[in-house]
PDB file of C-alpha atoms in Angstrom:
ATOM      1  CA  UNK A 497       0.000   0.000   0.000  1.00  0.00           C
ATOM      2  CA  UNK A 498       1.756   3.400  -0.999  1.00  0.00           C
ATOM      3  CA  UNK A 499       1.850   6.509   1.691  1.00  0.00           C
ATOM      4  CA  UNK A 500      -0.201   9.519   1.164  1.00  0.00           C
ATOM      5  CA  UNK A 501       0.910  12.917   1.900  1.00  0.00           C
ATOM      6  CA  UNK A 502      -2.047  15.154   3.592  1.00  0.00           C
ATOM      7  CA  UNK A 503      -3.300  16.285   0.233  1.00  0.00           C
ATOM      8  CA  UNK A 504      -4.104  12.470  -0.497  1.00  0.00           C
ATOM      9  CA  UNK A 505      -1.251  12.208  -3.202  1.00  0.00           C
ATOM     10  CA  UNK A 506       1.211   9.179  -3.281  1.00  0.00           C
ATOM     11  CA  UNK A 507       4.356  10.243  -1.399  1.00  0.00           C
ATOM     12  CA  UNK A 508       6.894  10.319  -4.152  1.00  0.00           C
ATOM     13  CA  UNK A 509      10.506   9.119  -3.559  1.00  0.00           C
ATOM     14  CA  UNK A 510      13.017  12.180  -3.451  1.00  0.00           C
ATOM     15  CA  UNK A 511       9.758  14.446  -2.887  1.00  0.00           C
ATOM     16  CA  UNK A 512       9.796  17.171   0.043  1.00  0.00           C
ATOM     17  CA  UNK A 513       7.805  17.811   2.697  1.00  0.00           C
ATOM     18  CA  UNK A 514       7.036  18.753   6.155  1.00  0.00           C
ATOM     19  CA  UNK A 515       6.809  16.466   9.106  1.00  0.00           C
ATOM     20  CA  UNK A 516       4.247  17.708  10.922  1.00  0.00           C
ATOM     21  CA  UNK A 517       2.385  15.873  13.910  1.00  0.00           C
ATOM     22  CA  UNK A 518      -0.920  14.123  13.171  1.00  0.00           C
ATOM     23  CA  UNK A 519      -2.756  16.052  15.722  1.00  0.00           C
ATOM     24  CA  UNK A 520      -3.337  19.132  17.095  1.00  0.00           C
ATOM     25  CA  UNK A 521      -1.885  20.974  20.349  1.00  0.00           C
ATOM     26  CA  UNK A 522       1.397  18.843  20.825  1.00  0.00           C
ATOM     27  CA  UNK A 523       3.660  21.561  19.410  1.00  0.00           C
ATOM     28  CA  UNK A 524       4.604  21.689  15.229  1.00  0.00           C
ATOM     29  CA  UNK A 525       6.619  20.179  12.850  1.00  0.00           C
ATOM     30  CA  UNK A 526      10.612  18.662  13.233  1.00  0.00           C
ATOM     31  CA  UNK A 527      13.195  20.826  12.703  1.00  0.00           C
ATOM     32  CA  UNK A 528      17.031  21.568  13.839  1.00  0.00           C
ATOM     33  CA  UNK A 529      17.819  22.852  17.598  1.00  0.00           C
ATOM     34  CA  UNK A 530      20.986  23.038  19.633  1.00  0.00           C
ATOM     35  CA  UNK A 531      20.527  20.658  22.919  1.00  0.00           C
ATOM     36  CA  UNK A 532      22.960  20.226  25.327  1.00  0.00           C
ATOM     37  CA  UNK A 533      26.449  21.797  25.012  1.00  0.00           C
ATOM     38  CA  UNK A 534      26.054  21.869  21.223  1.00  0.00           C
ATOM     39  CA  UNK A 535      27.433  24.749  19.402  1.00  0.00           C
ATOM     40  CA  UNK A 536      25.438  24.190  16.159  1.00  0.00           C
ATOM     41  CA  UNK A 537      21.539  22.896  16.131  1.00  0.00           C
ATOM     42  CA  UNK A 538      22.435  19.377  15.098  1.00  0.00           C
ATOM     43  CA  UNK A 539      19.163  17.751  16.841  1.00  0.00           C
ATOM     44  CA  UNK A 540      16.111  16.868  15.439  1.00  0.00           C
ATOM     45  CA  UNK A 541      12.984  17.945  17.411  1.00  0.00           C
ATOM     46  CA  UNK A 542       9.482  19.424  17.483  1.00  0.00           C
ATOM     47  CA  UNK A 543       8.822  22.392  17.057  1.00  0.00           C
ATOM     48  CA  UNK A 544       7.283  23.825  20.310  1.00  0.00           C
ATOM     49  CA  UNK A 545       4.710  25.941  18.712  1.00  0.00           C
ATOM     50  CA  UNK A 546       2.070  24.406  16.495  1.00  0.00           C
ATOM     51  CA  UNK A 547       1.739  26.931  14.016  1.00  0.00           C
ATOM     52  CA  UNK A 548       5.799  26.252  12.858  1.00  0.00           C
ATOM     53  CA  UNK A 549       5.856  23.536  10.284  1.00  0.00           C
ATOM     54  CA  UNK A 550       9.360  22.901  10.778  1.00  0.00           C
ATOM     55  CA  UNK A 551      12.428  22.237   8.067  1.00  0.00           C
ATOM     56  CA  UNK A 552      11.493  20.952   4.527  1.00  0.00           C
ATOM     57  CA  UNK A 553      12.992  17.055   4.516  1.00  0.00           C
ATOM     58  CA  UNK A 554      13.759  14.881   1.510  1.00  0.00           C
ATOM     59  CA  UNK A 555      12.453  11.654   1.913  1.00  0.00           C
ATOM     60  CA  UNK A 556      14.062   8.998  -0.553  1.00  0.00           C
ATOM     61  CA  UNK A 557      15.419   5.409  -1.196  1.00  0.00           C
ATOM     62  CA  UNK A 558      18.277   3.933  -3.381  1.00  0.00           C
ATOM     63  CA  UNK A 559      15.925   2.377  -5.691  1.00  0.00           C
ATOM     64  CA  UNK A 560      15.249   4.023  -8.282  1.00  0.00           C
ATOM     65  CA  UNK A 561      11.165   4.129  -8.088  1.00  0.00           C
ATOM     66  CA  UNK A 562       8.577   6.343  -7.915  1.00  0.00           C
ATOM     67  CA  UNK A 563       6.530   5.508  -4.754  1.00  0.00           C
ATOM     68  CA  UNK A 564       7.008   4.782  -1.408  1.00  0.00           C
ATOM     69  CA  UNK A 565       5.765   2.343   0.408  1.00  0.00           C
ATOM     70  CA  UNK A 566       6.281   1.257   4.328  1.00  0.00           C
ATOM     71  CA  UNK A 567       8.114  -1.511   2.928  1.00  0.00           C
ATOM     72  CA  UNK A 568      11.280   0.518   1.865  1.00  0.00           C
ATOM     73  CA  UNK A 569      14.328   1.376   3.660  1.00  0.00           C
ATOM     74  CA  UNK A 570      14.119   5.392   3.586  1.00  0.00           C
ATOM     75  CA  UNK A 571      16.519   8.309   3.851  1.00  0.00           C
ATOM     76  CA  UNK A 572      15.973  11.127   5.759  1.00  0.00           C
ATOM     77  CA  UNK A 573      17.509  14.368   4.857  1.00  0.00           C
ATOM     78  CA  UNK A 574      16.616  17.821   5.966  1.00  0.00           C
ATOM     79  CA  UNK A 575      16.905  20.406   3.178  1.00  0.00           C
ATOM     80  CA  UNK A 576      19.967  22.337   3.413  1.00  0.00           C
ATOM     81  CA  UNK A 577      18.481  26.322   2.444  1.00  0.00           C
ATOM     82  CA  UNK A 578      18.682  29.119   4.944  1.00  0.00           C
ATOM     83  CA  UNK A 579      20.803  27.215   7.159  1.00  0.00           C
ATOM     84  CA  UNK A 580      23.001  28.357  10.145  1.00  0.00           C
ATOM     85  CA  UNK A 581      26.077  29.933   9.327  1.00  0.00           C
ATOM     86  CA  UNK A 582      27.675  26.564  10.973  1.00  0.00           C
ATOM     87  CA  UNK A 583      26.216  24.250   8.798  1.00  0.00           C
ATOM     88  CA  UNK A 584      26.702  26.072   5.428  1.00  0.00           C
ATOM     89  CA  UNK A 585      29.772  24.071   4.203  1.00  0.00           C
ATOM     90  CA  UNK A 586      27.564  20.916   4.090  1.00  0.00           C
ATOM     91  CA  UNK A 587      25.652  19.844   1.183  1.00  0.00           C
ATOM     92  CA  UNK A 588      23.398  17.285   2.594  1.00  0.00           C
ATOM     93  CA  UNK A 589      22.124  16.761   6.160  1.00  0.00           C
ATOM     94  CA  UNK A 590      21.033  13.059   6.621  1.00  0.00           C
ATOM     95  CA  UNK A 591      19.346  11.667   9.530  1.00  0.00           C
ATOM     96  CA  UNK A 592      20.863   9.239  11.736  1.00  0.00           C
ATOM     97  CA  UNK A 593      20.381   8.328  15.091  1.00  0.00           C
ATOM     98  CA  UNK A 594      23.170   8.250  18.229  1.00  0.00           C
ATOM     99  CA  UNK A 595      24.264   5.459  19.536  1.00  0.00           C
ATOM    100  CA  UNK A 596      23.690   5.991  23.359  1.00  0.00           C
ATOM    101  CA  UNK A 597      21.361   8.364  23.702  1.00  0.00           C
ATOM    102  CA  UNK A 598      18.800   7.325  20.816  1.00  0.00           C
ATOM    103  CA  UNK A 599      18.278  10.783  20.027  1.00  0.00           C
ATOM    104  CA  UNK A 600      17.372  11.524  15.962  1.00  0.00           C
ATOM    105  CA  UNK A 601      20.176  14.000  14.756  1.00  0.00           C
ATOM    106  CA  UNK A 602      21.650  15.521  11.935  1.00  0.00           C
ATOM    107  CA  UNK A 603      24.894  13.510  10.019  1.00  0.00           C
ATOM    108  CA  UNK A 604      26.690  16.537   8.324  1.00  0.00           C
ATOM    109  CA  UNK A 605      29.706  14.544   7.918  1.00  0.00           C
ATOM    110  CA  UNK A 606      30.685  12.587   5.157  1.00  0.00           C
ATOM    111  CA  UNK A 607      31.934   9.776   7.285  1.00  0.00           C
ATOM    112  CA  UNK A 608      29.075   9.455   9.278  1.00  0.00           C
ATOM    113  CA  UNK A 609      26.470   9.180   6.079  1.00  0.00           C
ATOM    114  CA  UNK A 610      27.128   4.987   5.305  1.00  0.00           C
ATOM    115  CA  UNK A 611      23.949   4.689   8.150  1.00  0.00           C
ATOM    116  CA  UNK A 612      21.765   5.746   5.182  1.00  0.00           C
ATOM    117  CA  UNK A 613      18.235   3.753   4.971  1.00  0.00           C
ATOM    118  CA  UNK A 614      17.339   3.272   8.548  1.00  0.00           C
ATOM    119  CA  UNK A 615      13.974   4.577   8.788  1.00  0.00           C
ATOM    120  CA  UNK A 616      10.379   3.537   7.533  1.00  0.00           C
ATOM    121  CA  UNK A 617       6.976   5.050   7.756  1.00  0.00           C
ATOM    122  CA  UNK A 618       4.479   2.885   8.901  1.00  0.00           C
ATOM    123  CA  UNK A 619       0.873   2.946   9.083  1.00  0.00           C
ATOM    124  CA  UNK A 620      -0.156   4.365  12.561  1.00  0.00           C
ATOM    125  CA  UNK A 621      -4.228   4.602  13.495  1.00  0.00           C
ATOM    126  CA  UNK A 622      -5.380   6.949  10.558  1.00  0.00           C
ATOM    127  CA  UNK A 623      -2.203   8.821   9.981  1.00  0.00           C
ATOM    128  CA  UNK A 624       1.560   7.355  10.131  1.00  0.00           C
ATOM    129  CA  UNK A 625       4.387   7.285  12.334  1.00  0.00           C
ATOM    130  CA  UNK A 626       8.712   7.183  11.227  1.00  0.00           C
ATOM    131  CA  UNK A 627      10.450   3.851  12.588  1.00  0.00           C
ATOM    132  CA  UNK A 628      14.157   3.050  13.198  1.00  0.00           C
ATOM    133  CA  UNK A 629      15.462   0.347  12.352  1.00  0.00           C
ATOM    134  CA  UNK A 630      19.228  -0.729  13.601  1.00  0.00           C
ATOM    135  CA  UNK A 631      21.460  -2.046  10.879  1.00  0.00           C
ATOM    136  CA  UNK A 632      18.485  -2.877   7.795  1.00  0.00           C
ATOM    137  CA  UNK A 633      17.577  -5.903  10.145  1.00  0.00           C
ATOM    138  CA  UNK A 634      13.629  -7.203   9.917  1.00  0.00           C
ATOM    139  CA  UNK A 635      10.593  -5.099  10.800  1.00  0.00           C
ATOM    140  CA  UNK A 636      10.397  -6.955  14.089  1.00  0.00           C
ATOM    141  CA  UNK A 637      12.989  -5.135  15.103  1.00  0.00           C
ATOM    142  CA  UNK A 638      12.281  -1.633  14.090  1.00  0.00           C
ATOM    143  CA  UNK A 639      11.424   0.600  16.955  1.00  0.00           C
ATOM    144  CA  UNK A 640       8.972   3.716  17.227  1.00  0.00           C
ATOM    145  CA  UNK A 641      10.501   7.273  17.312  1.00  0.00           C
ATOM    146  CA  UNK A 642       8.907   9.825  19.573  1.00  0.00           C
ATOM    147  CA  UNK A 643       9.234  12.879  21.346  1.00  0.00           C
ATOM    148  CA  UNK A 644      11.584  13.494  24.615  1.00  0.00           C
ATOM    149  CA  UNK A 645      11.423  16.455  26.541  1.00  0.00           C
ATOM    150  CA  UNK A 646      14.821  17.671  27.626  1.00  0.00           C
ATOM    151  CA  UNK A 647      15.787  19.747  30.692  1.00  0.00           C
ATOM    152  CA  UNK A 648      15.902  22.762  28.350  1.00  0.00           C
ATOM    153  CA  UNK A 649      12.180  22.142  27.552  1.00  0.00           C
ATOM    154  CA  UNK A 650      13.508  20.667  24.019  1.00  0.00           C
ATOM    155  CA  UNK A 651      10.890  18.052  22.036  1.00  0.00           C
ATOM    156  CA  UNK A 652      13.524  16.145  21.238  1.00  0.00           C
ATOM    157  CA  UNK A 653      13.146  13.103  18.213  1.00  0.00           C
ATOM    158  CA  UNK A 654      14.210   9.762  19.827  1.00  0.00           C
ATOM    159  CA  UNK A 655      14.165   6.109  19.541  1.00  0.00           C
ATOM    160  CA  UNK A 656      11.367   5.692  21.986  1.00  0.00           C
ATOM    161  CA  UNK A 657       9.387   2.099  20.959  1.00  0.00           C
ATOM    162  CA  UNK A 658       5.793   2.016  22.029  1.00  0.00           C
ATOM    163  CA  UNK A 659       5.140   5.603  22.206  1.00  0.00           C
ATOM    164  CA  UNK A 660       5.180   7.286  18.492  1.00  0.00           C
ATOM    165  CA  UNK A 661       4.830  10.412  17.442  1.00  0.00           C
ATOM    166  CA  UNK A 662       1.441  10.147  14.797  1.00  0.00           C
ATOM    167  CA  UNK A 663       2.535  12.322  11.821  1.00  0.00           C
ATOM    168  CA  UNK A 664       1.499  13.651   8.413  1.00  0.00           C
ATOM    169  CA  UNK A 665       3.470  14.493   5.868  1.00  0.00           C
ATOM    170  CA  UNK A 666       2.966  17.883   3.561  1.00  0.00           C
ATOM    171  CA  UNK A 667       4.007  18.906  -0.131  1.00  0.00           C
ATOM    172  CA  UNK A 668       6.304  21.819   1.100  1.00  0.00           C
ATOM    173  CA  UNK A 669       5.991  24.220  -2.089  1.00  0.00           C
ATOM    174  CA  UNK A 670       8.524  26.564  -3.078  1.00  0.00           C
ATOM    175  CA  UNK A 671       7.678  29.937  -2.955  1.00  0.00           C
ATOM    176  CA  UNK A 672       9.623  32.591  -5.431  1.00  0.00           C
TER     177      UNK A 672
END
């Protein structure tokens, strides 16, 4: 079965679009923010205000196809335009997700982009909801990614099985 974006339209692979949460008054859509100690936003969380959809993200697979479906391996790529002034140099910003702390952040560096394909969208109720899974291994093995607040108040993205963060995914136009 393929995935829809909001507008009803097939998601298509390489397409972008905002991550926005399936319902209403739990803050708005992923985007970068400096946690921690970090001197550039390389986190992925929620936006705390529901009326900011976020950073565009490029959602594709190796194969060369048209459609997704929640049986492919995706990548995960925020869109690199108006970025900090510390993440300029970098011409792709995959998703990956850290070791320890399970925590959804950005891979700037080349080295660190080989973890490409680790996440799937899955049906979830009537909307859908983004799954890890470690090393390509079988779906049994995926695990949910929700939100973690931080000290700092931060809706972070994590590795958190059992306790997903419903999304929907839309077209993000470009304007000009």
């Amino acid at each position: 079965k393929e995935l829809l974006d909001s507008d009803g339209d097939i998601l298509r692979n390489g397409g972008t679009y905002y991550i926005l949460p399936a319902l209403r008054g739990k803050g708005g859509g992923l985007e970068l923010a400096k946690t921690g100690d970090e001197t550039c936003p390389l986190n992925v969380v929620q936006a705390r205000s529901e009326t900011k959809r976020g950073r565009p993200a490029i959602i594709w697979t190796p194969p060369r196809i048209a459609i997704l479906t929640p049986a492919f391996y995706l990548n995960i790529e925020f869109q690199t335009r108006d970025l900090p002034a510390c993440l300029e140099e970098y011409s792709r910003l995959p998703w990956k997700v850290e070791g320890e702390s399970q925590e959804v952040k950005i891979a700037p560096k080349e080295e660190e982009q080989h973890l490409f394909g680790s996440f799937k969208i899955k049906p979830y109720r009537d909307d859908y909801k983004l799954v890890y899974c470690e090393g390509n291994s079988d779906d049994d093995s995926c695990k949910d990614l929700g939100i973690s607040i931080d000290d700092e108040n931060n809706r972070l993205l994590v590795v958190k099985d059992g306790d997903p963060l419903a999304v929907r995914f839309v077209k993000a136009h470009r304007r000009g």
